[in-house]
Structure formats: structure tokens, C-alpha cells
Amino acid sequence: MWVNLFVALILDETLARKAVVLEYSREKRLGRSRRRRSSKRRSQGGKPLSAGEKRRLKVFDIKPEHQRYELFLPLHDLWKQYIMSICNGLRPGSSPQLVQQKLLKADFHGAILTVVRSKCPSYVGTTGILVQEFKHIFKIITKEDRLKVIPKNNSVFAVEVNGFVSHIYGSKFEYRASERSAKKFKAVESSFRMSGKPLATPGRVLFGEGQLLKRSRRRCQPKVFFLFSDVLVYGSVVVAGRWYKNQKTISLADIQLEDLEDSTWMENQWLIRTPRKSFYVVAGCPKEKQAWMEHIVACRDRWIQTVAAFTPFTFAATWIPDGASAVCMRCCNEFTAVLRRHHCRNCGFLVCGACSKQHAVLRHIHPIDLQRVCRLCSRRLLQEQQQEEEHLYVDVAAVLGEGEQEEEGKGMTLRNFHGWLNSQTQPHFMWFTLCVGG
């Protein structure tokens, strides 16, 4: 009895001074921490919904009571203000090319679109406000309060803003607005494969592309042309629309166009002149020819004003086709399998090898390389060079020689001035060369 009482007193004293753990609750504490973390994640925003969850929840579905044309008219008014601001105000004198450039990067939610071409004839003529845009389709509300789903691929849409009507290809809008221009540049670069050169530069815009015929020395060859805001790029066609080669780039500041009348053997042609090469181009119809020439001239004038460039005065001569003459246009010898045809780079005439043995530097083609020229052009270029040297000697004598002649009282003729100039300038040139080399 006394032992039990003593044990009870010891237990009471121990329990009064110390805390006794009755149950191991670590797992419960971990569970509470997990719940706190999960609730914190929910309050901060959890994982976004997947595409399947969005479809199940019908996030993008417009309720039937909201499919009313008049409800989206305020959205159209906002879109017009937005497009006017990015186009710097649309006026009757605004450039269509600049407007097209801005529309390429614009957002079309709220725009009134009209289907002008489609693979399915039932879509043609449909007009409405664009309310939703997905990767492959447009959703528009018509005036009859109907929601239409129009596929982008194989469809052409027309959008009108203050009298400006622009046609947009739906296949080009399968990318985001910020990616459309970059995707187009990459597509053009990749079409030239490994031989292509980079085309994407800041401020460069693609205005148009198409296939034309380029007259060469033997026959007409199909070429693809890309008109940018500052250059004209063309190349040979391997697979139409997919693969090109021999990429050539011409600055628009160096281009001069010349319209040509139609002939019995060639129609819808014009001449593109450049300092390095000039060639004839043939379009498929008069309307296509006029459109190409107008767009090239407009882009060239705008680029020249932007960079304050000067148009060159000397352009390369156009080569006469091989079939235009059967004899040499200098000595009248008939061309054969042995007596081959050659072209004078200065006049473009068909000449034989004996009449084109001479070579000369044509600065508008290359500042250093020698070019094949005919005998007549060689003599003419030599005379022009001698005249330039004489004018140079006279000008130098007038500037440098007159003061020394008056002081020394000695006359100097043009004949001995050439020797004096060489003797005086040669040591300075050698000294300069040694300084640079050392």
C-alpha cells in the first residue's frame, strides 16, 4: 500500500514538471504543411489549363445570346482607331505599300473581313466582324447574327479602312502578328538553300514576289523576283515555289527602268538597267508588267529619299542575243563552231574572238578587273583616258605650277610637266609605301 502511494506521488511530481509526448504526430504536421503549400499555390495561381481542358470547359465558345452583330460594333470602332494610329493616319495621298507594311504586323480582332476567294465557293462573299482568331481559322459575326468559321488556308480576305482596300492571304496569317514578317524572310532565305544569303535586316520589308522571264544571250529563262524596300532579289527556278538558286541582289538605288513597246516576237517586256548588268524582263500580261514597274519605281524613289543616295549615270550595256546576228558585227565574218560568239562588255555587240582581244577597265562594272571589249570600243576608251589625263595635268599645272613659275621666272610646257610630275611624286609614293609596309 505504501509502495503504491509512493509511486503515485513520484508520477504526479514528474508530470507536473515535464511534458509527456502521448502520440507521435510528425506525419500529421507534414500533412498540414503540404496543405498550406497547396493552398498557397492555389492562391498564387496554379498550373494553366491545357488545350483539352479549355475545350471541355468551353472557354472560347461564344454563347448564342452573345452572337449579335451590334454587340461587336464598338470593338470595330476601337479597331479603326487602332489601325489609324499605327498607320499614322490614312489619307488619300498615303502610300499603299506603307499601309500594306503596317497591316502585315497588325491585329485584326474587330476588323470587318470579306471573303473574296476560297477553296469552298460557299464562303465567298461572307462579310462580318472578326471576333476570334485561331491558328487555322477565323471566327466572324455576320450582319445576320450568325457565327461563321472560315478556314485561313486557301482563302483570301479583303479589309477596308477609310477607302483603302487591302487583300490578305489567310495562309500568311497562320502565324502570330509579330512572327509573320520574320517567317516570310526565313521562307525566302530557305528557298535558296545553302547558296542563299541572309536577307533579314532592320527596316527591310518585302513588298511583292513573282515569277518573270529573263532574256539571256541564248533564250528566255524563268526567274523568281522578290521586291524588298531597298533591294531587288532574283534567282533561277529549280522547283517553282520551293527551290531556287543563283541568288542575285541589286540595290534599288542603282536601278533604272525603261519601258519597251511590244513586238511581234516578244510582248510585255521592259529593260532593267544597272551599272554592272542590264537585262530584259518579260511579264505574263500587260497588267502584271505595269504593276511590277510601278512598284519598283515607287520603292526606288522612296529608298533614294530615305538614304539620300545618288542615281548612277553610267549603266551596263545590254547584250544582243546570240540569235540576232549570224556574223560578227565588226568584221562581218560568219560565226561557226570554230569562230565563236563573244560580247563586248562596253557596247553589247556580238563580235568574234579576233575583234575582241582587247581588255579594259570599266569602272561601272568593276573598279579593277579587266573586261572584254571590241576594237572600236578599245580605241574610244583609250582616247577618253588620254583626254582625262590631259585635263588632269592641266588642272594640276594650274594649281601647283603657276606659283613656282612666277617666282622662278621659268616656263614649263605641258610636255615636260608630265616628267616633272612623275619625278616629284615618285619619291613621296615610295616613302609612303615603305611607311605602310614597315
CSV table of C-alpha atoms in Angstrom, one decimal:
chain,number,residue,atom,x,y,z
A,1,MET,CA,0.0,0.0,0.0
A,2,TRP,CA,2.7,2.4,1.0
A,3,VAL,CA,4.7,1.4,-2.2
A,4,ASN,CA,1.8,2.3,-4.4
A,5,LEU,CA,1.3,5.6,-2.7
A,6,PHE,CA,5.0,6.5,-3.1
A,7,VAL,CA,4.9,5.6,-6.9
A,8,ALA,CA,1.8,7.8,-7.4
A,9,LEU,CA,3.5,10.8,-5.7
A,10,ILE,CA,6.6,10.4,-7.9
A,11,LEU,CA,4.4,10.2,-11.1
A,12,ASP,CA,2.5,13.3,-10.0
A,13,GLU,CA,5.7,15.3,-9.4
A,14,THR,CA,7.2,14.1,-12.7
A,15,LEU,CA,4.1,15.0,-14.8
A,16,ALA,CA,3.8,18.4,-13.1
A,17,ARG,CA,7.4,19.4,-14.2
A,18,LYS,CA,7.7,17.7,-17.6
A,19,ALA,CA,5.6,17.4,-20.7
A,20,VAL,CA,4.9,13.9,-21.8
A,21,VAL,CA,4.5,13.1,-25.5
A,22,LEU,CA,1.4,11.0,-25.8
A,23,GLU,CA,1.5,10.4,-29.6
A,24,TYR,CA,4.0,10.7,-32.5
A,25,SER,CA,2.4,13.4,-34.7
A,26,ARG,CA,5.1,14.1,-37.3
A,27,GLU,CA,3.1,12.7,-40.2
A,28,LYS,CA,0.2,15.0,-39.4
A,29,ARG,CA,2.4,18.0,-39.2
A,30,LEU,CA,3.8,17.2,-42.7
A,31,GLY,CA,0.3,16.8,-44.0
A,32,ARG,CA,-0.6,20.2,-42.7
A,33,SER,CA,2.5,21.8,-44.3
A,34,ARG,CA,1.6,20.2,-47.6
A,35,ARG,CA,-1.9,21.5,-47.4
A,36,ARG,CA,-0.6,25.0,-46.6
A,37,ARG,CA,1.7,24.9,-49.6
A,38,SER,CA,-1.0,23.6,-51.9
A,39,SER,CA,-3.4,26.4,-50.7
A,40,LYS,CA,-0.6,28.9,-51.2
A,41,ARG,CA,-0.1,27.7,-54.8
A,42,ARG,CA,-3.8,27.9,-55.5
A,43,SER,CA,-3.9,31.5,-54.1
A,44,GLN,CA,-0.9,32.5,-56.3
A,45,GLY,CA,-2.2,30.8,-59.4
A,46,GLY,CA,-1.7,27.2,-60.3
A,47,LYS,CA,-0.8,25.3,-63.5
A,48,PRO,CA,-2.5,26.8,-66.6
A,49,LEU,CA,-5.3,24.9,-68.3
A,50,SER,CA,-4.3,22.6,-71.1
A,51,ALA,CA,-5.9,22.8,-74.6
A,52,GLY,CA,-8.1,19.8,-73.8
A,53,GLU,CA,-9.3,21.3,-70.5
A,54,LYS,CA,-10.1,24.5,-72.3
A,55,ARG,CA,-12.2,22.6,-74.9
A,56,ARG,CA,-14.0,20.7,-72.1
A,57,LEU,CA,-14.7,23.9,-70.2
A,58,LYS,CA,-15.7,25.7,-73.4
A,59,VAL,CA,-13.6,28.6,-72.6
A,60,PHE,CA,-13.6,30.0,-76.2
A,61,ASP,CA,-17.2,29.3,-77.0
A,62,ILE,CA,-19.4,32.3,-77.6
A,63,LYS,CA,-22.9,31.8,-76.1
A,64,PRO,CA,-25.8,32.1,-78.6
A,65,GLU,CA,-27.2,35.1,-76.8
A,66,HIS,CA,-23.9,36.9,-77.3
A,67,GLN,CA,-23.7,36.2,-81.1
A,68,ARG,CA,-25.1,39.5,-82.1
A,69,TYR,CA,-23.5,41.8,-84.7
A,70,GLU,CA,-24.4,45.0,-82.9
A,71,LEU,CA,-22.6,43.9,-79.7
A,72,PHE,CA,-19.3,43.9,-81.6
A,73,LEU,CA,-19.6,47.3,-83.4
A,74,PRO,CA,-17.8,49.1,-80.5
A,75,LEU,CA,-15.0,46.6,-81.0
A,76,HIS,CA,-14.9,47.5,-84.6
A,77,ASP,CA,-14.7,51.3,-83.8
A,78,LEU,CA,-11.8,50.6,-81.4
A,79,TRP,CA,-10.0,48.6,-84.2
A,80,LYS,CA,-10.4,51.5,-86.6
A,81,GLN,CA,-8.8,53.9,-84.1
A,82,TYR,CA,-6.0,51.4,-83.5
A,83,ILE,CA,-5.3,50.9,-87.2
A,84,MET,CA,-5.4,54.6,-87.9
A,85,SER,CA,-2.8,55.2,-85.1
A,86,ILE,CA,-0.3,52.6,-86.4
A,87,CYS,CA,-0.7,53.8,-90.0
A,88,ASN,CA,-0.1,57.4,-88.9
A,89,GLY,CA,-3.5,58.5,-90.2
A,90,LEU,CA,-4.8,57.2,-93.5
A,91,ARG,CA,-5.2,60.0,-96.1
A,92,PRO,CA,-5.9,59.9,-99.8
A,93,GLY,CA,-2.2,60.5,-100.5
A,94,SER,CA,-0.9,57.7,-98.3
A,95,SER,CA,1.3,55.1,-99.9
A,96,PRO,CA,-0.5,51.8,-100.4
A,97,GLN,CA,2.9,50.0,-99.9
A,98,LEU,CA,3.3,51.6,-96.4
A,99,VAL,CA,-0.2,50.7,-95.5
A,100,GLN,CA,0.3,47.1,-96.5
A,101,GLN,CA,3.5,47.0,-94.5
A,102,LYS,CA,1.7,48.2,-91.4
A,103,LEU,CA,-1.2,45.8,-91.9
A,104,LEU,CA,1.2,42.9,-92.1
A,105,LYS,CA,2.0,43.3,-88.4
A,106,ALA,CA,-1.4,44.5,-87.2
A,107,ASP,CA,-4.0,42.7,-85.1
A,108,PHE,CA,-7.3,42.1,-86.9
A,109,HIS,CA,-9.7,41.5,-84.0
A,110,GLY,CA,-12.6,43.8,-84.6
A,111,ALA,CA,-11.9,44.3,-88.3
A,112,ILE,CA,-14.7,43.7,-90.9
A,113,LEU,CA,-13.4,41.0,-93.3
A,114,THR,CA,-14.9,39.9,-96.6
A,115,VAL,CA,-14.1,36.6,-98.2
A,116,VAL,CA,-13.2,37.3,-101.8
A,117,ARG,CA,-11.6,33.9,-102.7
A,118,SER,CA,-11.9,30.5,-101.1
A,119,LYS,CA,-11.5,26.8,-102.0
A,120,CYS,CA,-15.1,26.4,-100.9
A,121,PRO,CA,-17.4,28.6,-103.0
A,122,SER,CA,-20.0,28.9,-100.3
A,123,TYR,CA,-17.6,31.0,-98.2
A,124,VAL,CA,-17.1,33.6,-101.0
A,125,GLY,CA,-19.0,36.9,-100.2
A,126,THR,CA,-19.2,36.3,-96.4
A,127,THR,CA,-18.7,39.5,-94.5
A,128,GLY,CA,-18.5,40.1,-90.8
A,129,ILE,CA,-16.6,41.3,-87.8
A,130,LEU,CA,-13.6,39.2,-86.7
A,131,VAL,CA,-14.2,38.2,-83.1
A,132,GLN,CA,-11.8,35.2,-82.7
A,133,GLU,CA,-8.6,34.2,-84.5
A,134,PHE,CA,-7.1,30.8,-84.1
A,135,LYS,CA,-4.1,29.2,-85.9
A,136,HIS,CA,-6.1,27.8,-88.8
A,137,ILE,CA,-9.5,29.6,-88.7
A,138,PHE,CA,-11.2,32.9,-88.4
A,139,LYS,CA,-14.5,33.3,-86.5
A,140,ILE,CA,-16.6,36.2,-87.7
A,141,ILE,CA,-20.1,37.5,-86.8
A,142,THR,CA,-22.2,38.4,-89.8
A,143,LYS,CA,-24.9,41.0,-90.0
A,144,GLU,CA,-27.5,38.2,-89.8
A,145,ASP,CA,-26.1,37.5,-86.2
A,146,ARG,CA,-24.5,34.2,-87.3
A,147,LEU,CA,-21.2,32.9,-86.2
A,148,LYS,CA,-19.1,31.7,-89.3
A,149,VAL,CA,-16.0,29.7,-89.1
A,150,ILE,CA,-13.7,30.4,-92.1
A,151,PRO,CA,-10.5,28.4,-92.8
A,152,LYS,CA,-7.4,30.5,-93.4
A,153,ASN,CA,-5.8,28.2,-95.8
A,154,ASN,CA,-6.7,28.7,-99.5
A,155,SER,CA,-8.7,31.8,-98.6
A,156,VAL,CA,-8.2,35.5,-99.5
A,157,PHE,CA,-9.8,38.2,-97.3
A,158,ALA,CA,-10.5,41.9,-98.1
A,159,VAL,CA,-10.3,44.6,-95.4
A,160,GLU,CA,-11.4,48.2,-95.9
A,161,VAL,CA,-10.1,51.1,-93.9
A,162,ASN,CA,-11.2,54.7,-94.9
A,163,GLY,CA,-11.4,53.8,-98.6
A,164,PHE,CA,-8.2,51.7,-98.6
A,165,VAL,CA,-9.0,48.1,-99.6
A,166,SER,CA,-6.3,45.6,-98.9
A,167,HIS,CA,-6.3,41.9,-99.7
A,168,ILE,CA,-4.7,39.5,-97.1
A,169,TYR,CA,-3.9,35.8,-97.7
A,170,GLY,CA,-5.2,33.6,-95.0
A,171,SER,CA,-2.2,31.2,-95.2
A,172,LYS,CA,0.1,34.1,-94.3
A,173,PHE,CA,-1.9,34.7,-91.1
A,174,GLU,CA,-1.3,31.2,-89.7
A,175,TYR,CA,1.4,32.8,-87.6
A,176,ARG,CA,1.3,35.4,-84.9
A,177,ALA,CA,1.3,39.0,-86.0
A,178,SER,CA,4.9,39.5,-84.7
A,179,GLU,CA,6.1,36.4,-86.5
A,180,ARG,CA,4.6,36.9,-89.9
A,181,SER,CA,7.3,39.2,-91.3
A,182,ALA,CA,10.2,37.1,-89.8
A,183,LYS,CA,8.6,33.8,-91.1
A,184,LYS,CA,8.4,35.3,-94.6
A,185,PHE,CA,12.0,36.3,-94.6
A,186,LYS,CA,13.1,32.9,-93.4
A,187,ALA,CA,11.0,31.2,-96.1
A,188,VAL,CA,12.7,33.3,-98.8
A,189,GLU,CA,16.1,32.6,-97.4
A,190,SER,CA,15.5,28.9,-97.1
A,191,SER,CA,14.2,28.7,-100.6
A,192,PHE,CA,17.7,29.4,-101.9
A,193,ARG,CA,19.1,26.6,-99.8
A,194,MET,CA,22.8,26.7,-98.9
A,195,SER,CA,23.6,29.2,-101.7
A,196,GLY,CA,21.3,31.8,-100.3
A,197,LYS,CA,22.5,35.0,-98.5
A,198,PRO,CA,20.8,36.5,-95.4
A,199,LEU,CA,18.0,38.9,-96.3
A,200,ALA,CA,16.6,39.9,-92.9
A,201,THR,CA,17.9,43.4,-91.9
A,202,PRO,CA,16.3,46.0,-89.7
A,203,GLY,CA,13.8,48.1,-91.6
A,204,ARG,CA,13.6,45.9,-94.7
A,205,VAL,CA,10.1,45.0,-95.9
A,206,LEU,CA,9.0,42.5,-98.5
A,207,PHE,CA,6.5,44.2,-100.9
A,208,GLY,CA,6.0,41.5,-103.6
A,209,GLU,CA,7.2,38.4,-105.3
A,210,GLY,CA,6.5,36.7,-108.6
A,211,GLN,CA,7.9,34.7,-111.5
A,212,LEU,CA,9.1,36.5,-114.7
A,213,LEU,CA,11.0,35.6,-117.8
A,214,LYS,CA,14.5,37.0,-118.1
A,215,ARG,CA,16.0,37.2,-121.6
A,216,SER,CA,19.6,35.9,-121.6
A,217,ARG,CA,22.0,35.7,-124.5
A,218,ARG,CA,20.6,32.4,-125.7
A,219,ARG,CA,16.9,32.1,-124.6
A,220,CYS,CA,14.3,33.3,-122.0
A,221,GLN,CA,14.7,31.7,-118.6
A,222,PRO,CA,12.1,31.7,-115.8
A,223,LYS,CA,13.3,33.7,-112.8
A,224,VAL,CA,11.8,34.4,-109.4
A,225,PHE,CA,11.9,38.0,-108.2
A,226,PHE,CA,11.5,39.4,-104.7
A,227,LEU,CA,10.9,43.1,-104.3
A,228,PHE,CA,12.1,44.5,-101.0
A,229,SER,CA,12.0,48.1,-99.7
A,230,ASP,CA,15.7,48.6,-100.6
A,231,VAL,CA,16.8,45.7,-102.9
A,232,LEU,CA,15.6,43.6,-105.8
A,233,VAL,CA,16.5,39.9,-105.4
A,234,TYR,CA,16.1,37.3,-108.2
A,235,GLY,CA,17.3,33.8,-108.9
A,236,SER,CA,16.8,30.7,-111.1
A,237,VAL,CA,13.9,28.4,-110.6
A,238,VAL,CA,14.6,24.8,-109.8
A,239,VAL,CA,11.2,23.8,-108.3
A,240,ALA,CA,8.6,26.5,-108.5
A,241,GLY,CA,7.6,27.9,-105.1
A,242,ARG,CA,10.1,25.7,-103.2
A,243,TRP,CA,13.7,25.7,-104.5
A,244,TYR,CA,15.7,28.5,-106.2
A,245,LYS,CA,19.4,29.0,-106.9
A,246,ASN,CA,21.9,31.7,-108.1
A,247,GLN,CA,20.7,34.4,-105.8
A,248,LYS,CA,21.4,37.9,-107.2
A,249,THR,CA,20.8,41.1,-105.2
A,250,ILE,CA,20.5,44.6,-106.8
A,251,SER,CA,20.2,47.8,-104.8
A,252,LEU,CA,17.1,49.8,-105.8
A,253,ALA,CA,19.2,53.0,-105.9
A,254,ASP,CA,21.2,51.6,-108.8
A,255,ILE,CA,18.1,50.6,-110.9
A,256,GLN,CA,16.7,52.4,-113.9
A,257,LEU,CA,13.7,51.0,-115.8
A,258,GLU,CA,12.9,51.5,-119.5
A,259,ASP,CA,9.6,50.6,-120.9
A,260,LEU,CA,9.6,48.8,-124.3
A,261,GLU,CA,7.0,48.5,-127.0
A,262,ASP,CA,5.5,45.2,-127.8
A,263,SER,CA,7.0,43.4,-130.9
A,264,THR,CA,5.8,40.5,-133.0
A,265,TRP,CA,8.1,38.1,-131.2
A,266,MET,CA,8.1,39.5,-127.7
A,267,GLU,CA,5.3,41.2,-125.6
A,268,ASN,CA,5.1,42.7,-122.1
A,269,GLN,CA,8.8,43.3,-121.8
A,270,TRP,CA,10.9,46.1,-120.2
A,271,LEU,CA,14.5,46.8,-119.5
A,272,ILE,CA,16.2,46.8,-116.1
A,273,ARG,CA,19.4,48.8,-116.2
A,274,THR,CA,22.1,48.6,-113.5
A,275,PRO,CA,25.8,49.7,-113.5
A,276,ARG,CA,27.0,46.1,-113.5
A,277,LYS,CA,24.4,44.4,-115.7
A,278,SER,CA,21.4,45.2,-117.8
A,279,PHE,CA,18.8,42.7,-118.9
A,280,TYR,CA,15.3,42.4,-120.4
A,281,VAL,CA,12.4,41.1,-118.3
A,282,VAL,CA,9.1,39.7,-119.7
A,283,ALA,CA,5.8,39.5,-117.8
A,284,GLY,CA,2.8,37.3,-118.4
A,285,CYS,CA,0.3,40.1,-119.2
A,286,PRO,CA,0.2,44.0,-119.5
A,287,LYS,CA,-1.4,44.4,-116.1
A,288,GLU,CA,1.4,42.4,-114.4
A,289,LYS,CA,4.1,44.4,-116.3
A,290,GLN,CA,2.6,47.7,-115.2
A,291,ALA,CA,2.2,46.5,-111.6
A,292,TRP,CA,5.9,45.4,-111.4
A,293,MET,CA,7.2,48.6,-112.9
A,294,GLU,CA,5.1,50.9,-110.7
A,295,HIS,CA,6.0,49.1,-107.5
A,296,ILE,CA,9.8,49.0,-108.4
A,297,VAL,CA,9.8,52.8,-109.2
A,298,ALA,CA,7.8,53.6,-106.1
A,299,CYS,CA,10.2,51.6,-103.8
A,300,ARG,CA,13.2,53.0,-105.5
A,301,ASP,CA,12.1,56.6,-105.2
A,302,ARG,CA,11.2,56.1,-101.5
A,303,TRP,CA,14.6,54.4,-100.8
A,304,ILE,CA,16.6,57.1,-102.5
A,305,GLN,CA,14.8,59.8,-100.4
A,306,THR,CA,15.4,57.8,-97.3
A,307,VAL,CA,19.2,57.3,-97.7
A,308,ALA,CA,19.8,60.4,-99.8
A,309,ALA,CA,21.5,58.2,-102.5
A,310,PHE,CA,22.5,59.3,-106.0
A,311,THR,CA,21.4,57.5,-109.1
A,312,PRO,CA,24.4,56.3,-111.2
A,313,PHE,CA,25.0,58.0,-114.6
A,314,THR,CA,26.6,55.0,-116.3
A,315,PHE,CA,24.8,51.7,-116.8
A,316,ALA,CA,25.9,48.5,-118.3
A,317,ALA,CA,25.1,47.8,-122.0
A,318,THR,CA,22.5,45.2,-122.8
A,319,TRP,CA,23.9,42.2,-124.6
A,320,ILE,CA,22.4,41.5,-128.1
A,321,PRO,CA,21.1,37.9,-128.1
A,322,ASP,CA,23.1,35.2,-129.9
A,323,GLY,CA,20.4,34.6,-132.5
A,324,ALA,CA,20.1,38.2,-133.5
A,325,SER,CA,23.2,38.0,-135.8
A,326,ALA,CA,24.9,35.2,-137.7
A,327,VAL,CA,28.0,37.4,-138.5
A,328,CYS,CA,30.5,39.4,-136.4
A,329,MET,CA,29.1,43.0,-136.1
A,330,ARG,CA,32.7,44.4,-136.6
A,331,CYS,CA,34.4,42.4,-139.3
A,332,CYS,CA,31.3,40.6,-140.8
A,333,ASN,CA,32.8,37.2,-140.6
A,334,GLU,CA,30.3,34.4,-140.2
A,335,PHE,CA,30.1,32.6,-136.9
A,336,THR,CA,30.9,28.9,-137.0
A,337,ALA,CA,31.6,26.1,-134.5
A,338,VAL,CA,35.2,27.3,-134.5
A,339,LEU,CA,34.6,31.1,-134.8
A,340,ARG,CA,32.6,31.6,-131.6
A,341,ARG,CA,30.4,34.4,-130.5
A,342,HIS,CA,31.6,36.9,-127.8
A,343,HIS,CA,30.0,40.0,-126.4
A,344,CYS,CA,31.7,43.4,-125.9
A,345,ARG,CA,31.1,44.5,-122.3
A,346,ASN,CA,31.0,48.2,-123.3
A,347,CYS,CA,28.6,48.2,-126.3
A,348,GLY,CA,27.0,44.7,-126.0
A,349,PHE,CA,27.7,43.8,-129.7
A,350,LEU,CA,28.2,40.3,-131.0
A,351,VAL,CA,31.9,40.0,-132.0
A,352,CYS,CA,34.3,37.3,-132.8
A,353,GLY,CA,37.5,36.5,-130.9
A,354,ALA,CA,39.8,38.4,-133.3
A,355,CYS,CA,37.7,41.6,-132.8
A,356,SER,CA,37.6,41.3,-129.0
A,357,LYS,CA,41.2,40.6,-128.0
A,358,GLN,CA,41.4,43.9,-126.2
A,359,HIS,CA,40.6,44.4,-122.5
A,360,ALA,CA,39.8,47.5,-120.5
A,361,VAL,CA,38.7,48.5,-117.0
A,362,LEU,CA,35.1,49.6,-116.9
A,363,ARG,CA,34.6,51.2,-113.6
A,364,HIS,CA,30.8,50.9,-113.5
A,365,ILE,CA,31.2,47.1,-113.8
A,366,HIS,CA,34.3,46.6,-111.6
A,367,PRO,CA,36.9,49.1,-110.4
A,368,ILE,CA,39.9,46.7,-111.1
A,369,ASP,CA,39.0,43.7,-113.2
A,370,LEU,CA,39.6,43.9,-117.0
A,371,GLN,CA,36.6,43.4,-119.2
A,372,ARG,CA,36.5,42.1,-122.8
A,373,VAL,CA,35.9,44.9,-125.3
A,374,CYS,CA,35.8,45.2,-129.1
A,375,ARG,CA,38.4,47.1,-131.2
A,376,LEU,CA,36.2,50.1,-131.7
A,377,CYS,CA,35.4,50.5,-128.0
A,378,SER,CA,39.0,49.9,-127.1
A,379,ARG,CA,40.1,52.9,-129.2
A,380,ARG,CA,37.3,55.0,-127.9
A,381,LEU,CA,38.1,54.2,-124.3
A,382,LEU,CA,41.8,54.9,-124.9
A,383,GLN,CA,41.0,58.3,-126.3
A,384,GLU,CA,38.8,59.1,-123.4
A,385,GLN,CA,41.5,58.1,-121.0
A,386,GLN,CA,44.1,60.3,-122.7
A,387,GLN,CA,41.7,63.2,-122.6
A,388,GLU,CA,41.1,62.7,-118.9
A,389,GLU,CA,44.9,62.6,-118.3
A,390,GLU,CA,45.5,65.8,-120.2
A,391,HIS,CA,42.8,67.6,-118.3
A,392,LEU,CA,44.3,66.3,-115.1
A,393,TYR,CA,47.8,67.5,-116.0
A,394,VAL,CA,46.4,70.9,-117.0
A,395,ASP,CA,44.5,71.2,-113.7
A,396,VAL,CA,47.4,70.2,-111.6
A,397,ALA,CA,49.7,72.6,-113.5
A,398,ALA,CA,47.2,75.5,-113.0
A,399,VAL,CA,47.1,74.8,-109.2
A,400,LEU,CA,50.7,73.9,-108.4
A,401,GLY,CA,52.9,75.1,-111.2
A,402,GLU,CA,51.8,78.7,-111.7
A,403,GLY,CA,53.1,80.0,-108.4
A,404,GLU,CA,56.5,78.4,-108.8
A,405,GLN,CA,56.7,79.6,-112.4
A,406,GLU,CA,56.2,83.2,-111.4
A,407,GLU,CA,58.7,83.0,-108.5
A,408,GLU,CA,61.5,81.3,-110.5
A,409,GLY,CA,60.7,83.0,-113.8
A,410,LYS,CA,60.9,79.8,-115.7
A,411,GLY,CA,58.4,78.5,-118.1
A,412,MET,CA,57.2,74.9,-118.1
A,413,THR,CA,55.4,73.3,-121.0
A,414,LEU,CA,52.8,70.5,-120.8
A,415,ARG,CA,55.3,68.1,-122.4
A,416,ASN,CA,58.0,68.3,-119.7
A,417,PHE,CA,55.4,68.8,-117.0
A,418,HIS,CA,54.5,65.1,-117.2
A,419,GLY,CA,58.1,64.1,-116.5
A,420,TRP,CA,58.3,66.7,-113.7
A,421,LEU,CA,55.2,65.4,-112.0
A,422,ASN,CA,56.5,61.8,-112.1
A,423,SER,CA,59.9,62.8,-110.8
A,424,GLN,CA,58.4,64.8,-108.0
A,425,THR,CA,55.7,62.4,-106.9
A,426,GLN,CA,57.6,59.1,-107.2
A,427,PRO,CA,59.8,59.5,-104.1
A,428,HIS,CA,56.8,60.5,-102.0
A,429,PHE,CA,54.9,57.5,-103.2
A,430,MET,CA,57.8,55.2,-102.3
A,431,TRP,CA,58.2,56.7,-98.9
A,432,PHE,CA,54.5,56.3,-98.2
A,433,THR,CA,54.7,52.7,-99.3
A,434,LEU,CA,57.7,52.0,-97.1
A,435,CYS,CA,56.0,53.6,-94.1
A,436,VAL,CA,52.9,51.5,-94.6
A,437,GLY,CA,54.8,48.3,-95.1
A,438,GLY,CA,57.1,48.9,-92.1
